[in-house]
Amino acid sequence: MMHKTDCELVHDYIKGKESALEALLHRHKIRVFNYINRKVNNPELAEDLFQDVFIKVILTLKEGKYNEEGKFLPWVLRISHNLIVDHFRISNKAKFVNETSGQNEDYNVFDFVKVSEHSIEDLMINDQIVSDLKKLVETLPEDQREVLELRFYKGLSFKEIAEETNVGINTALGRMRYAIINLRKIIELKNIAFL
């Protein structure tokens, strides 16, 4: 069989061939993981961020928003870089808030959603998006909802989620993947527009 390029595999995946994503993942996993791990210097955190990177890759490809012809790896590394920056921004903010309040609070990923220059209208739209998204999350099957909430609302790693829910890490990752796929379907079905 001929060796397919990244570009050909991306097109195959967009057309519905799941094995194409596995081939891309297999081809680039070590390079992407090492890039993330060098930046965070923590293999467990690197594994979590790596999973988040590929969830973002899957969503972007499924939405038809990928347009980096022939530059798959640099695009994935750019997503990795952005998620690393976001992780440190959120964890620093959470740590700061925690230290000043003296309380052990739960942090909601939506508290850190970037809002464009804060007009009242922007803030109202943002509140509506958060509210709509929470309602959609509540419609998911319980096992998928639980993983999504533990990951995004409580900030647990996939290893911690696996321990908390008494399942293997691959099951936790699978549930997260299905939760995101199902949310996407609900959004498309109801024709909901998130900015």
PDB file of C-alpha atoms in Angstrom, residues 7-176:
ATOM      1  CA  CYS A   7      -2.926  15.937   3.600  1.00  0.00           C
ATOM      2  CA  GLU A   8      -4.419  12.770   2.054  1.00  0.00           C
ATOM      3  CA  LEU A   9      -5.095  11.283   5.494  1.00  0.00           C
ATOM      4  CA  VAL A  10      -6.818  14.505   6.630  1.00  0.00           C
ATOM      5  CA  HIS A  11      -9.075  14.385   3.547  1.00  0.00           C
ATOM      6  CA  ASP A  12      -9.820  10.686   4.157  1.00  0.00           C
ATOM      7  CA  TYR A  13     -10.767  11.428   7.772  1.00  0.00           C
ATOM      8  CA  ILE A  14     -13.006  14.345   6.783  1.00  0.00           C
ATOM      9  CA  LYS A  15     -14.770  11.958   4.361  1.00  0.00           C
ATOM     10  CA  GLY A  16     -15.504   9.654   7.316  1.00  0.00           C
ATOM     11  CA  LYS A  17     -12.605   7.195   7.336  1.00  0.00           C
ATOM     12  CA  GLU A  18     -11.824   6.912  11.074  1.00  0.00           C
ATOM     13  CA  SER A  19      -8.658   4.865  10.478  1.00  0.00           C
ATOM     14  CA  ALA A  20      -7.083   7.915   8.782  1.00  0.00           C
ATOM     15  CA  LEU A  21      -7.087   9.773  12.116  1.00  0.00           C
ATOM     16  CA  GLU A  22      -5.482   6.773  13.808  1.00  0.00           C
ATOM     17  CA  ALA A  23      -2.743   6.817  11.155  1.00  0.00           C
ATOM     18  CA  LEU A  24      -2.125  10.555  11.724  1.00  0.00           C
ATOM     19  CA  LEU A  25      -2.109  10.045  15.478  1.00  0.00           C
ATOM     20  CA  HIS A  26       0.297   7.099  15.203  1.00  0.00           C
ATOM     21  CA  ARG A  27       2.587   9.091  12.875  1.00  0.00           C
ATOM     22  CA  HIS A  28       2.815  12.224  15.043  1.00  0.00           C
ATOM     23  CA  LYS A  29       2.060  11.107  18.616  1.00  0.00           C
ATOM     24  CA  ILE A  30       5.678  10.935  19.852  1.00  0.00           C
ATOM     25  CA  ARG A  31       6.663  14.275  18.314  1.00  0.00           C
ATOM     26  CA  VAL A  32       3.585  16.125  19.649  1.00  0.00           C
ATOM     27  CA  PHE A  33       3.764  14.501  23.099  1.00  0.00           C
ATOM     28  CA  ASN A  34       7.499  15.304  23.421  1.00  0.00           C
ATOM     29  CA  TYR A  35       6.866  18.910  22.355  1.00  0.00           C
ATOM     30  CA  ILE A  36       4.188  19.303  25.059  1.00  0.00           C
ATOM     31  CA  ASN A  37       6.221  17.469  27.703  1.00  0.00           C
ATOM     32  CA  ARG A  38       9.280  19.662  27.077  1.00  0.00           C
ATOM     33  CA  LYS A  39       7.131  22.740  27.744  1.00  0.00           C
ATOM     34  CA  VAL A  40       5.288  21.485  30.857  1.00  0.00           C
ATOM     35  CA  ASN A  41       7.942  19.091  32.219  1.00  0.00           C
ATOM     36  CA  ASN A  42       5.249  16.781  33.627  1.00  0.00           C
ATOM     37  CA  PRO A  43       4.374  13.556  31.735  1.00  0.00           C
ATOM     38  CA  GLU A  44       0.893  13.206  33.293  1.00  0.00           C
ATOM     39  CA  LEU A  45      -0.057  16.789  32.460  1.00  0.00           C
ATOM     40  CA  ALA A  46       1.516  16.359  29.017  1.00  0.00           C
ATOM     41  CA  GLU A  47      -0.689  13.286  28.400  1.00  0.00           C
ATOM     42  CA  ASP A  48      -3.820  15.233  29.383  1.00  0.00           C
ATOM     43  CA  LEU A  49      -2.890  18.190  27.189  1.00  0.00           C
ATOM     44  CA  PHE A  50      -2.055  15.783  24.350  1.00  0.00           C
ATOM     45  CA  GLN A  51      -5.577  14.303  24.589  1.00  0.00           C
ATOM     46  CA  ASP A  52      -7.063  17.830  24.626  1.00  0.00           C
ATOM     47  CA  VAL A  53      -5.025  18.716  21.525  1.00  0.00           C
ATOM     48  CA  PHE A  54      -6.437  15.774  19.590  1.00  0.00           C
ATOM     49  CA  ILE A  55      -9.993  16.485  20.771  1.00  0.00           C
ATOM     50  CA  LYS A  56      -9.501  20.002  19.354  1.00  0.00           C
ATOM     51  CA  VAL A  57      -8.021  18.549  16.133  1.00  0.00           C
ATOM     52  CA  ILE A  58     -11.012  16.184  15.748  1.00  0.00           C
ATOM     53  CA  LEU A  59     -13.541  18.979  16.330  1.00  0.00           C
ATOM     54  CA  THR A  60     -11.798  21.343  13.898  1.00  0.00           C
ATOM     55  CA  LEU A  61     -11.628  18.666  11.196  1.00  0.00           C
ATOM     56  CA  LYS A  62     -15.274  17.617  11.761  1.00  0.00           C
ATOM     57  CA  GLU A  63     -16.388  21.256  11.540  1.00  0.00           C
ATOM     58  CA  GLY A  64     -14.585  21.614   8.206  1.00  0.00           C
ATOM     59  CA  LYS A  65     -12.452  24.462   9.564  1.00  0.00           C
ATOM     60  CA  TYR A  66      -9.064  22.936   8.733  1.00  0.00           C
ATOM     61  CA  ASN A  67      -7.334  24.764   5.892  1.00  0.00           C
ATOM     62  CA  GLU A  68      -3.633  24.246   6.518  1.00  0.00           C
ATOM     63  CA  GLU A  69      -2.976  22.344   3.286  1.00  0.00           C
ATOM     64  CA  GLY A  70       0.071  20.110   3.714  1.00  0.00           C
ATOM     65  CA  LYS A  71       1.025  21.603   7.100  1.00  0.00           C
ATOM     66  CA  PHE A  72      -0.709  19.227   9.490  1.00  0.00           C
ATOM     67  CA  LEU A  73       2.113  18.823  12.033  1.00  0.00           C
ATOM     68  CA  PRO A  74       2.927  22.563  12.405  1.00  0.00           C
ATOM     69  CA  TRP A  75      -0.827  23.193  12.810  1.00  0.00           C
ATOM     70  CA  VAL A  76      -1.093  20.541  15.558  1.00  0.00           C
ATOM     71  CA  LEU A  77       1.997  21.969  17.289  1.00  0.00           C
ATOM     72  CA  ARG A  78       0.421  25.439  17.167  1.00  0.00           C
ATOM     73  CA  ILE A  79      -2.757  24.056  18.802  1.00  0.00           C
ATOM     74  CA  SER A  80      -0.503  22.366  21.400  1.00  0.00           C
ATOM     75  CA  HIS A  81       1.276  25.641  22.116  1.00  0.00           C
ATOM     76  CA  ASN A  82      -2.030  27.521  22.514  1.00  0.00           C
ATOM     77  CA  LEU A  83      -3.470  24.902  24.878  1.00  0.00           C
ATOM     78  CA  ILE A  84      -0.265  24.951  26.982  1.00  0.00           C
ATOM     79  CA  VAL A  85      -0.511  28.755  27.255  1.00  0.00           C
ATOM     80  CA  ASP A  86      -4.227  28.498  28.142  1.00  0.00           C
ATOM     81  CA  HIS A  87      -3.503  25.834  30.757  1.00  0.00           C
ATOM     82  CA  PHE A  88      -0.922  27.988  32.533  1.00  0.00           C
ATOM     83  CA  ARG A  89      -3.062  31.104  32.265  1.00  0.00           C
ATOM     84  CA  ILE A  90      -6.049  29.303  33.834  1.00  0.00           C
ATOM     85  CA  SER A  91      -4.052  27.442  36.496  1.00  0.00           C
ATOM     86  CA  ASN A  92      -2.244  30.649  37.500  1.00  0.00           C
ATOM     87  CA  LYS A  93      -5.525  32.537  37.682  1.00  0.00           C
ATOM     88  CA  ALA A  94      -7.168  29.712  39.650  1.00  0.00           C
ATOM     89  CA  LYS A  95      -4.187  29.520  42.002  1.00  0.00           C
ATOM     90  CA  PHE A  96      -4.227  33.283  42.525  1.00  0.00           C
ATOM     91  CA  VAL A  97      -7.966  33.359  43.238  1.00  0.00           C
ATOM     92  CA  ASN A  98      -7.632  30.392  45.588  1.00  0.00           C
ATOM     93  CA  GLU A  99      -4.782  31.967  47.546  1.00  0.00           C
ATOM     94  CA  THR A 100      -6.509  35.316  47.964  1.00  0.00           C
ATOM     95  CA  SER A 101      -9.917  33.904  48.911  1.00  0.00           C
ATOM     96  CA  GLY A 102      -8.425  31.287  51.200  1.00  0.00           C
ATOM     97  CA  GLN A 103     -11.109  28.860  50.044  1.00  0.00           C
ATOM     98  CA  ASN A 104     -10.916  25.655  48.092  1.00  0.00           C
ATOM     99  CA  GLU A 105     -13.417  26.538  45.380  1.00  0.00           C
ATOM    100  CA  ASP A 106     -14.428  24.653  42.278  1.00  0.00           C
ATOM    101  CA  TYR A 107     -13.340  26.434  39.129  1.00  0.00           C
ATOM    102  CA  ASN A 108     -15.561  26.498  36.114  1.00  0.00           C
ATOM    103  CA  VAL A 109     -13.844  26.454  32.731  1.00  0.00           C
ATOM    104  CA  PHE A 110     -16.487  28.915  31.534  1.00  0.00           C
ATOM    105  CA  ASP A 111     -15.263  31.492  34.080  1.00  0.00           C
ATOM    106  CA  PHE A 112     -12.217  31.845  31.852  1.00  0.00           C
ATOM    107  CA  VAL A 113     -14.006  32.143  28.504  1.00  0.00           C
ATOM    108  CA  LYS A 114     -12.488  35.113  26.710  1.00  0.00           C
ATOM    109  CA  VAL A 115     -15.017  37.895  26.221  1.00  0.00           C
ATOM    110  CA  SER A 116     -14.308  40.522  23.591  1.00  0.00           C
ATOM    111  CA  GLU A 117     -14.083  44.075  24.937  1.00  0.00           C
ATOM    112  CA  HIS A 118     -16.764  43.906  27.550  1.00  0.00           C
ATOM    113  CA  SER A 119     -19.839  45.761  26.408  1.00  0.00           C
ATOM    114  CA  ILE A 120     -22.995  44.846  28.336  1.00  0.00           C
ATOM    115  CA  GLU A 121     -24.264  43.120  25.194  1.00  0.00           C
ATOM    116  CA  ASP A 122     -21.104  40.978  24.939  1.00  0.00           C
ATOM    117  CA  LEU A 123     -21.430  39.954  28.587  1.00  0.00           C
ATOM    118  CA  MET A 124     -25.102  39.059  28.128  1.00  0.00           C
ATOM    119  CA  ILE A 125     -24.310  36.999  25.012  1.00  0.00           C
ATOM    120  CA  ASN A 126     -21.501  35.225  26.874  1.00  0.00           C
ATOM    121  CA  ASP A 127     -23.820  34.441  29.815  1.00  0.00           C
ATOM    122  CA  GLN A 128     -26.390  33.046  27.371  1.00  0.00           C
ATOM    123  CA  ILE A 129     -23.778  30.827  25.672  1.00  0.00           C
ATOM    124  CA  VAL A 130     -22.627  29.468  29.048  1.00  0.00           C
ATOM    125  CA  SER A 131     -26.237  28.837  30.087  1.00  0.00           C
ATOM    126  CA  ASP A 132     -27.101  27.120  26.772  1.00  0.00           C
ATOM    127  CA  LEU A 133     -23.957  24.986  26.918  1.00  0.00           C
ATOM    128  CA  LYS A 134     -24.709  23.857  30.482  1.00  0.00           C
ATOM    129  CA  LYS A 135     -28.229  22.833  29.385  1.00  0.00           C
ATOM    130  CA  LEU A 136     -26.794  20.846  26.474  1.00  0.00           C
ATOM    131  CA  VAL A 137     -24.303  19.103  28.780  1.00  0.00           C
ATOM    132  CA  GLU A 138     -27.236  18.030  30.989  1.00  0.00           C
ATOM    133  CA  THR A 139     -28.794  16.167  28.021  1.00  0.00           C
ATOM    134  CA  LEU A 140     -25.779  13.841  27.654  1.00  0.00           C
ATOM    135  CA  PRO A 141     -25.828  10.248  28.947  1.00  0.00           C
ATOM    136  CA  GLU A 142     -24.764  10.222  32.605  1.00  0.00           C
ATOM    137  CA  ASP A 143     -21.347   8.556  32.094  1.00  0.00           C
ATOM    138  CA  GLN A 144     -20.386  11.068  29.356  1.00  0.00           C
ATOM    139  CA  ARG A 145     -21.717  14.051  31.315  1.00  0.00           C
ATOM    140  CA  GLU A 146     -19.764  12.966  34.395  1.00  0.00           C
ATOM    141  CA  VAL A 147     -16.432  12.768  32.520  1.00  0.00           C
ATOM    142  CA  LEU A 148     -17.022  16.113  30.793  1.00  0.00           C
ATOM    143  CA  GLU A 149     -17.922  17.855  34.069  1.00  0.00           C
ATOM    144  CA  LEU A 150     -14.961  16.360  35.941  1.00  0.00           C
ATOM    145  CA  ARG A 151     -12.591  17.444  33.158  1.00  0.00           C
ATOM    146  CA  PHE A 152     -13.868  20.925  32.375  1.00  0.00           C
ATOM    147  CA  TYR A 153     -15.630  22.047  35.561  1.00  0.00           C
ATOM    148  CA  LYS A 154     -13.336  20.463  38.142  1.00  0.00           C
ATOM    149  CA  GLY A 155     -10.114  20.378  36.089  1.00  0.00           C
ATOM    150  CA  LEU A 156      -9.284  16.746  36.860  1.00  0.00           C
ATOM    151  CA  SER A 157      -6.721  14.913  34.739  1.00  0.00           C
ATOM    152  CA  PHE A 158      -7.904  11.888  32.746  1.00  0.00           C
ATOM    153  CA  LYS A 159      -5.996   9.684  35.209  1.00  0.00           C
ATOM    154  CA  GLU A 160      -7.893  11.273  38.132  1.00  0.00           C
ATOM    155  CA  ILE A 161     -11.191  10.933  36.244  1.00  0.00           C
ATOM    156  CA  ALA A 162     -10.466   7.229  35.641  1.00  0.00           C
ATOM    157  CA  GLU A 163      -9.809   6.735  39.373  1.00  0.00           C
ATOM    158  CA  GLU A 164     -12.839   8.790  40.455  1.00  0.00           C
ATOM    159  CA  THR A 165     -15.237   6.951  38.114  1.00  0.00           C
ATOM    160  CA  ASN A 166     -13.667   3.496  38.620  1.00  0.00           C
ATOM    161  CA  VAL A 167     -12.886   2.939  34.928  1.00  0.00           C
ATOM    162  CA  GLY A 168      -9.736   2.620  32.844  1.00  0.00           C
ATOM    163  CA  ILE A 169      -8.137   5.737  31.374  1.00  0.00           C
ATOM    164  CA  ASN A 170      -9.061   4.633  27.827  1.00  0.00           C
ATOM    165  CA  THR A 171     -12.731   4.322  28.858  1.00  0.00           C
ATOM    166  CA  ALA A 172     -12.609   7.832  30.353  1.00  0.00           C
ATOM    167  CA  LEU A 173     -11.050   9.179  27.131  1.00  0.00           C
ATOM    168  CA  GLY A 174     -13.640   7.331  25.033  1.00  0.00           C
ATOM    169  CA  ARG A 175     -16.498   8.796  27.078  1.00  0.00           C
ATOM    170  CA  MET A 176     -15.061  12.287  26.637  1.00  0.00           C
TER     171      MET A 176
END
